[in-house]
Amino acid sequence: MLLIDCPYCGPREEIEFSYGGEAHIERPKQPDKLSDAEWADYLFMRNNPKGPLAERWCHSYGCRRWFNVERHTVTHEIQRVYKMGEPRGGEEGT
Amino acid sequence: MKRQRYRLDVGARIDRGKTLRFSFNGKSYEGFDGDTLASALLANGVRLVGRSFKYHRPRGIFSAGMEEPNALVQLGSGAASEANLRATQVELFDGLEAASVNCWPSVDFDIWAINDRFSSMLPAGFYYKTFMWPKKFWHQYEKVIRRGAGLGTAPELPDQNIYDKRNQHCEVLVVGGGPAGISAALEAGRAGARVILVDEQAELGGALLGNGEHIESRSGVDWALAARTELDEMPEVHILTRTTAFGYYHHNYILMVERLSDHLGAPAGTLRQRLWKIRAHQVVLATGAIERPMVFADNDRPGIMLANAARTYVNRYGVRPGNRAVLYTNNDSAYHAAHDLAEAGVRVEAVIDVRPNPTGEGVEAIRQRGIKVLAYHALVGTVGVKRLRGIEVLALNEKGDGFSDGLQRLRCDLLCLSGGWNPTVHLFSQPGGKLNFDELKACFVPGETNEAVIVAGAANGVFSLQGCLAGGAAAGREAAAKTGLEDPGAPSLLPVIPAEEGPITPVWHLPPVSKGEMRFVDLHNDVTASDLELATREGYRSIELVKRYTTAGMGPDQGRTGNMHALAIVADTLGRSIPEVGTTTYRAPYTPVPYGAMAGRDVGALADPIRMTAIHGWHERSGAVFDDVSQWKRPWYYPRPGEDMNAAVKRECIAARTGVAILDASTLGKIEIHGPDSAKYLNRIYTNGWSKLAIGRCRYGLMLGEDGMVMDDGVTSRLGETHYFMTTTTGGAARVMAWMEDWLQCEWSDLKVYLTSVTEQWATLSISGPNARRVLSDLAEGVDLAPESFPHMAVREGKVAGINARIFRVSFTGELGFEVSVANSYGLALWQAFQRVGEKYDLTPIGIEALHVLRAEKGYIAVGHDTDGSVTPGDLGMDWLVSSKKDFLGRRSLARSDSIRPDRKQFVGLKLEARVPEGAQIVSELRRRPPMKMIGHVTSAYDSAALGKSIALALIERGHERMGETVAIPLTLEGRVVKAEIVSPVFYDPSGERLNV
Amino acid sequence: MSDPSLRQTPLATLHLGDRKTSPAHDATVRLAEKIFIAKINLRADPSNRKLMRVFEKVLGFALPLESNTTNGKAVRSALWLGPDEWLITAPSSQEQALFKALSEAAEAHHLAITDVSDARTVFLLSGPNARDVLEKGCGLDLHPRAFQTGCCAQTRLARTGVLLHQTSDEPAYDIHVSWSFAAYLWIWLEDAAAEFNVTIVADDG
């Protein structure tokens, strides 16, 4: 069981959280302008890296806030937690 | 009853004043307090303790710890019986009853020992190769094979013991209470850390309990006792003995099981074991090392054991494990065992060492005692079957890969093996810790890890006592410092003086001397060197596959003693190095853990949380039968005396259609929505429009996932200018709330909207039927219930039975209906008030089964019942609910090619000849037997009292085009076919006039 | 106002009445239900200083802005639930007046004030072994180094969501639990406390 550092409540057991999949997937502003393939890309296509992944977690049993976690998918090492709306870290960071 | 004739007169950690009686395989014996079952058996001269797994060869006690591959026993009988315990770990108690597990009819005469005679016909993979085809006969073979295999017997009665769980946090968790672990705990404790020190034994000391070594001027045991006293005085140090850390999970989460009363025989009803769930800032692993055996022909006879085990039986338990001993080794540690055996009065015939020129303090000491050391010799066989009587030795040839001539035979009844040591790296490795092969020490040692862990002592490949003490202390200080605590000052131990030890020369296997000889590698699973050589010849390269093919390393002992030899032999046969072959994956649990400990108190009434409404007590008293809907207990129906379910449901339905019914609807999800952007937000969440909903009015809404599939539905009401109140399905309540927060927080944080779940605040009673208004009007105050001022789909606030209430005019039955919500603490009072005034209207409590019949008659969908995550609003014929003027979640997906393909399954009604089960498949072309093309399935099916027949709702390919078609529902298992006509799903009151009265 | 004599607690089905005793002197765990505490859920933007001052004026103290903390005066408390969410507790006699006062004072602002008095009930768990009882079903670090008097946390206890609030060093905890789970959790707590010397005391609500 992972120990996840909720940016609002502090470190808590994984079982208090629910998983929200890959982070930084923005909903298209005008879905009607997209082809089926483009829409499917938003809807279904996710990265599945062996390594660091930015993902969303919700502290369901705590403050009920959603936030982002950068977790290494092999070692489960959590490199960073950051609030919704904050830019992702690493090379792609802004 | 014979006396303990192998017991030493003095010394050891047993209490000779406390005699304990026990039985083994039906015979009575005596032992002492402090004994294990194994030490007591050895004290009584019992050498044959079990039969091997495959060949049913006679076996004896091989070790003195958890690595034991042979001495597996079944303890107790009836409900308390437990299988496959290692006799070396079972603490003796008065009245203990144990039996060998893998023999029939007895350990002395085992009928399946015939397998041993034909062992050459039972090589690795024999069962796979022989019995797997023809496939259909496997279940015939299996019955017979299982009788010959299998370990122990699972009890058939419920476990009468109590198991418990505890969560605990600490700064430093120290696993292992030997010299390294004690030193670490002392240092971390002195620094002020919250320390948990855990050890699987009954007392601290680890190897010190068995090896008789000294620390400074004290015995190791006295040193451990003094350390215990100091640790007990530290308020933040917590010592857990008889506790095994068995699982090391990510982020320093460690599971351990504490045995609280097993050593007392765990009388029924006592707290037997406790599962500890530890989260540690830092972990110090001081888990020690396990000795390896040597591989040669017939190396499995009773009387053969690990050298360190023999030493432990002498020093810790005061038992001579034999009268005449030979030791066989490739390193120095066996010489210490030889010393201790000789001191205990065992006649040590010789030490046989594969090394050409063994040197070192231990070796010299043995030579000086006049004990023969046969250097550069190897064992090639043993004499004796049920009991060791002697050994056969040959000198090695010049190259060291074979033998010279001149077989020597030595008489002995005890043979002690030492093939070097394996650090106990299992816990370290479980969360992904990498292992490095140390060529000099010929073992795997801990390498890189992502966990906050320090490995100390023998677990780290440091085998000297001084090294363990110093390494443990350094680890304890470092761990405490890493948690931000200050170093307590100068180390309290003397500098390390490395003992003079000669290097190990691993000789993993030597060629067989004669054909067909059994050189055991994995004693527990009867895997021989030849089996491993065969597996590699047959093409197995990966150690993981070799393990599964040969079964080496499986079973209760998990190959603790044999794994290293197995992979070395595989590496050798493949011509690869040991690190290239690598180890198999270490997974939790480290040792077997009873299911009871995993379950803890989550059994019986506490198996799963139960949710109850405010009116639950009334339902219970009224004889309701409950249905489990997620964790809720919901009244299913209320049978009257003599009624079965069908009769009760029919009566309840008739009441709702002709009189008035009351239903406890408190379980529906409820969400308060506040804020100026609430309507805008609802427009995005629901498929239909919300901008024009007036204050005091309600609207039905459909919610889709982004994939366009129906996710939930419910009624939302507008209570004020910026205030809405949403209801969701019972099962969807939590999910919908999370989903709505998700969009609000992650995507639309600019919207000024607050959501508050109030599912638990309100008790909701649903009154429906032609007399609903009359019943309500007897109780309502300050609310005009007249149809023109309180129309269908409206909400009013007022008092009902003197209680502040929200009254919603909504209906899920198709009849005139009101939902009355009051604060939960008033729920029962309100329900009882309805019962009082309802008597004259024959107000009938109905359960959810009747509600389902009523809603199905109206063709109302039940999300999760008629939908399954693959159904669009169009499929349901609910396009009228889908706005074309706005974007909403899932909208774009409704235009995907798959969502608009014409052959989608669509929601229809079925007029039936007879009742069919839900989930039944529907075909248009009936054949005599499957396969048939299935065009859909039944989603809801009920007997309708109002219609006097069976009805169903279904999803059928192109269903909307098929109105009037006859289809078939073949119920193959029941041997019947039901014909059905596809009709509109609205069976009852299609114009809806009964709602608007 | 509804007639308070009609009210029932979620533990009514357990018929605890017969078993309540005055606390034994040697009890190491005491368990009680604090019935009918008024609870108001607040959602508001903590950076809206004006609004925060409005709340402070009505409550008599400021809303706690630090996570997992509480604030209070006399019989009223405010518990931090999240970065923009609080729970106000008060005696049930103040419920309506407090709700009205908060709603009216903050009318001009974007916020949500919701009466959740019956959404949860409160158990009082106290005594020298109280923490041991909680540790059987709660993964939170409750050691005084990590959690003290005045701390609160929404977490899990016995697979159920709870709001824990430590109210004294003894220690004593208020356990807020959802109405529907209350009877289950009470049974669980009694079971978990059974190995200690447990007393069920009359409610002090």
PDB file of N, CA and C in Angstrom, chain B residues 543-570:
ATOM      1  N   ILE B 543      15.222 -19.313 -14.950  1.00  0.00           N
ATOM      2  CA  ILE B 543      15.136 -19.941 -13.632  1.00  0.00           C
ATOM      3  C   ILE B 543      13.686 -19.990 -13.141  1.00  0.00           C
ATOM      4  N   GLU B 544      12.885 -18.962 -13.553  1.00  0.00           N
ATOM      5  CA  GLU B 544      11.466 -18.952 -13.163  1.00  0.00           C
ATOM      6  C   GLU B 544      10.744 -20.169 -13.752  1.00  0.00           C
ATOM      7  N   LEU B 545      11.086 -20.505 -14.993  1.00  0.00           N
ATOM      8  CA  LEU B 545      10.419 -21.642 -15.641  1.00  0.00           C
ATOM      9  C   LEU B 545      10.935 -22.968 -15.098  1.00  0.00           C
ATOM     10  N   VAL B 546      12.244 -23.026 -14.835  1.00  0.00           N
ATOM     11  CA  VAL B 546      12.804 -24.250 -14.248  1.00  0.00           C
ATOM     12  C   VAL B 546      12.113 -24.536 -12.921  1.00  0.00           C
ATOM     13  N   LYS B 547      11.898 -23.462 -12.148  1.00  0.00           N
ATOM     14  CA  LYS B 547      11.228 -23.615 -10.851  1.00  0.00           C
ATOM     15  C   LYS B 547       9.847 -24.235 -11.030  1.00  0.00           C
ATOM     16  N   ARG B 548       9.077 -23.699 -11.983  1.00  0.00           N
ATOM     17  CA  ARG B 548       7.716 -24.185 -12.145  1.00  0.00           C
ATOM     18  C   ARG B 548       7.674 -25.588 -12.760  1.00  0.00           C
ATOM     19  N   TYR B 549       8.649 -25.887 -13.586  1.00  0.00           N
ATOM     20  CA  TYR B 549       8.674 -27.201 -14.250  1.00  0.00           C
ATOM     21  C   TYR B 549       9.102 -28.299 -13.282  1.00  0.00           C
ATOM     22  N   THR B 550      10.157 -28.003 -12.490  1.00  0.00           N
ATOM     23  CA  THR B 550      10.676 -29.039 -11.591  1.00  0.00           C
ATOM     24  C   THR B 550      10.037 -28.971 -10.210  1.00  0.00           C
ATOM     25  N   THR B 551       9.373 -27.846  -9.881  1.00  0.00           N
ATOM     26  CA  THR B 551       8.817 -27.515  -8.555  1.00  0.00           C
ATOM     27  C   THR B 551       9.893 -27.208  -7.517  1.00  0.00           C
ATOM     28  N   ALA B 552      11.139 -27.030  -7.949  1.00  0.00           N
ATOM     29  CA  ALA B 552      12.182 -26.652  -6.988  1.00  0.00           C
ATOM     30  C   ALA B 552      11.856 -25.280  -6.398  1.00  0.00           C
ATOM     31  N   GLY B 553      11.849 -25.195  -5.099  1.00  0.00           N
ATOM     32  CA  GLY B 553      11.621 -23.902  -4.453  1.00  0.00           C
ATOM     33  C   GLY B 553      10.175 -23.601  -4.161  1.00  0.00           C
ATOM     34  N   MET B 554       9.299 -24.587  -4.379  1.00  0.00           N
ATOM     35  CA  MET B 554       7.887 -24.359  -4.078  1.00  0.00           C
ATOM     36  C   MET B 554       7.542 -24.968  -2.719  1.00  0.00           C
ATOM     37  N   GLY B 555       6.286 -24.822  -2.323  1.00  0.00           N
ATOM     38  CA  GLY B 555       5.794 -25.453  -1.103  1.00  0.00           C
ATOM     39  C   GLY B 555       6.032 -24.606   0.127  1.00  0.00           C
ATOM     40  N   PRO B 556       5.643 -25.146   1.284  1.00  0.00           N
ATOM     41  CA  PRO B 556       5.701 -24.357   2.518  1.00  0.00           C
ATOM     42  C   PRO B 556       7.087 -23.804   2.843  1.00  0.00           C
ATOM     43  N   ASP B 557       8.150 -24.514   2.488  1.00  0.00           N
ATOM     44  CA  ASP B 557       9.493 -24.023   2.848  1.00  0.00           C
ATOM     45  C   ASP B 557      10.067 -23.110   1.777  1.00  0.00           C
ATOM     46  N   GLN B 558       9.403 -23.048   0.599  1.00  0.00           N
ATOM     47  CA  GLN B 558       9.844 -22.159  -0.485  1.00  0.00           C
ATOM     48  C   GLN B 558      11.328 -22.325  -0.823  1.00  0.00           C
ATOM     49  N   GLY B 559      11.827 -23.542  -0.655  1.00  0.00           N
ATOM     50  CA  GLY B 559      13.193 -23.829  -1.075  1.00  0.00           C
ATOM     51  C   GLY B 559      14.267 -23.052  -0.340  1.00  0.00           C
ATOM     52  N   ARG B 560      14.021 -22.735   0.923  1.00  0.00           N
ATOM     53  CA  ARG B 560      14.971 -21.916   1.687  1.00  0.00           C
ATOM     54  C   ARG B 560      16.372 -22.522   1.696  1.00  0.00           C
ATOM     55  N   THR B 561      16.453 -23.862   1.797  1.00  0.00           N
ATOM     56  CA  THR B 561      17.768 -24.474   1.878  1.00  0.00           C
ATOM     57  C   THR B 561      18.321 -24.815   0.506  1.00  0.00           C
ATOM     58  N   GLY B 562      17.464 -25.089  -0.472  1.00  0.00           N
ATOM     59  CA  GLY B 562      17.948 -25.649  -1.727  1.00  0.00           C
ATOM     60  C   GLY B 562      18.045 -24.700  -2.909  1.00  0.00           C
ATOM     61  N   ASN B 563      17.433 -23.513  -2.813  1.00  0.00           N
ATOM     62  CA  ASN B 563      17.334 -22.646  -3.992  1.00  0.00           C
ATOM     63  C   ASN B 563      18.672 -22.262  -4.596  1.00  0.00           C
ATOM     64  N   MET B 564      19.639 -21.978  -3.727  1.00  0.00           N
ATOM     65  CA  MET B 564      20.927 -21.507  -4.223  1.00  0.00           C
ATOM     66  C   MET B 564      21.622 -22.618  -5.031  1.00  0.00           C
ATOM     67  N   HIS B 565      21.553 -23.850  -4.507  1.00  0.00           N
ATOM     68  CA  HIS B 565      22.115 -24.970  -5.251  1.00  0.00           C
ATOM     69  C   HIS B 565      21.386 -25.144  -6.576  1.00  0.00           C
ATOM     70  N   ALA B 566      20.049 -24.985  -6.542  1.00  0.00           N
ATOM     71  CA  ALA B 566      19.277 -25.193  -7.767  1.00  0.00           C
ATOM     72  C   ALA B 566      19.737 -24.240  -8.853  1.00  0.00           C
ATOM     73  N   LEU B 567      19.876 -22.970  -8.486  1.00  0.00           N
ATOM     74  CA  LEU B 567      20.237 -22.046  -9.567  1.00  0.00           C
ATOM     75  C   LEU B 567      21.705 -22.180  -9.962  1.00  0.00           C
ATOM     76  N   ALA B 568      22.550 -22.587  -9.003  1.00  0.00           N
ATOM     77  CA  ALA B 568      23.956 -22.807  -9.357  1.00  0.00           C
ATOM     78  C   ALA B 568      24.081 -23.998 -10.315  1.00  0.00           C
ATOM     79  N   ILE B 569      23.291 -25.026 -10.087  1.00  0.00           N
ATOM     80  CA  ILE B 569      23.344 -26.207 -10.970  1.00  0.00           C
ATOM     81  C   ILE B 569      22.819 -25.845 -12.363  1.00  0.00           C
ATOM     82  N   VAL B 570      21.734 -25.051 -12.385  1.00  0.00           N
ATOM     83  CA  VAL B 570      21.200 -24.603 -13.679  1.00  0.00           C
ATOM     84  C   VAL B 570      22.253 -23.761 -14.405  1.00  0.00           C
TER      85      VAL B 570
END
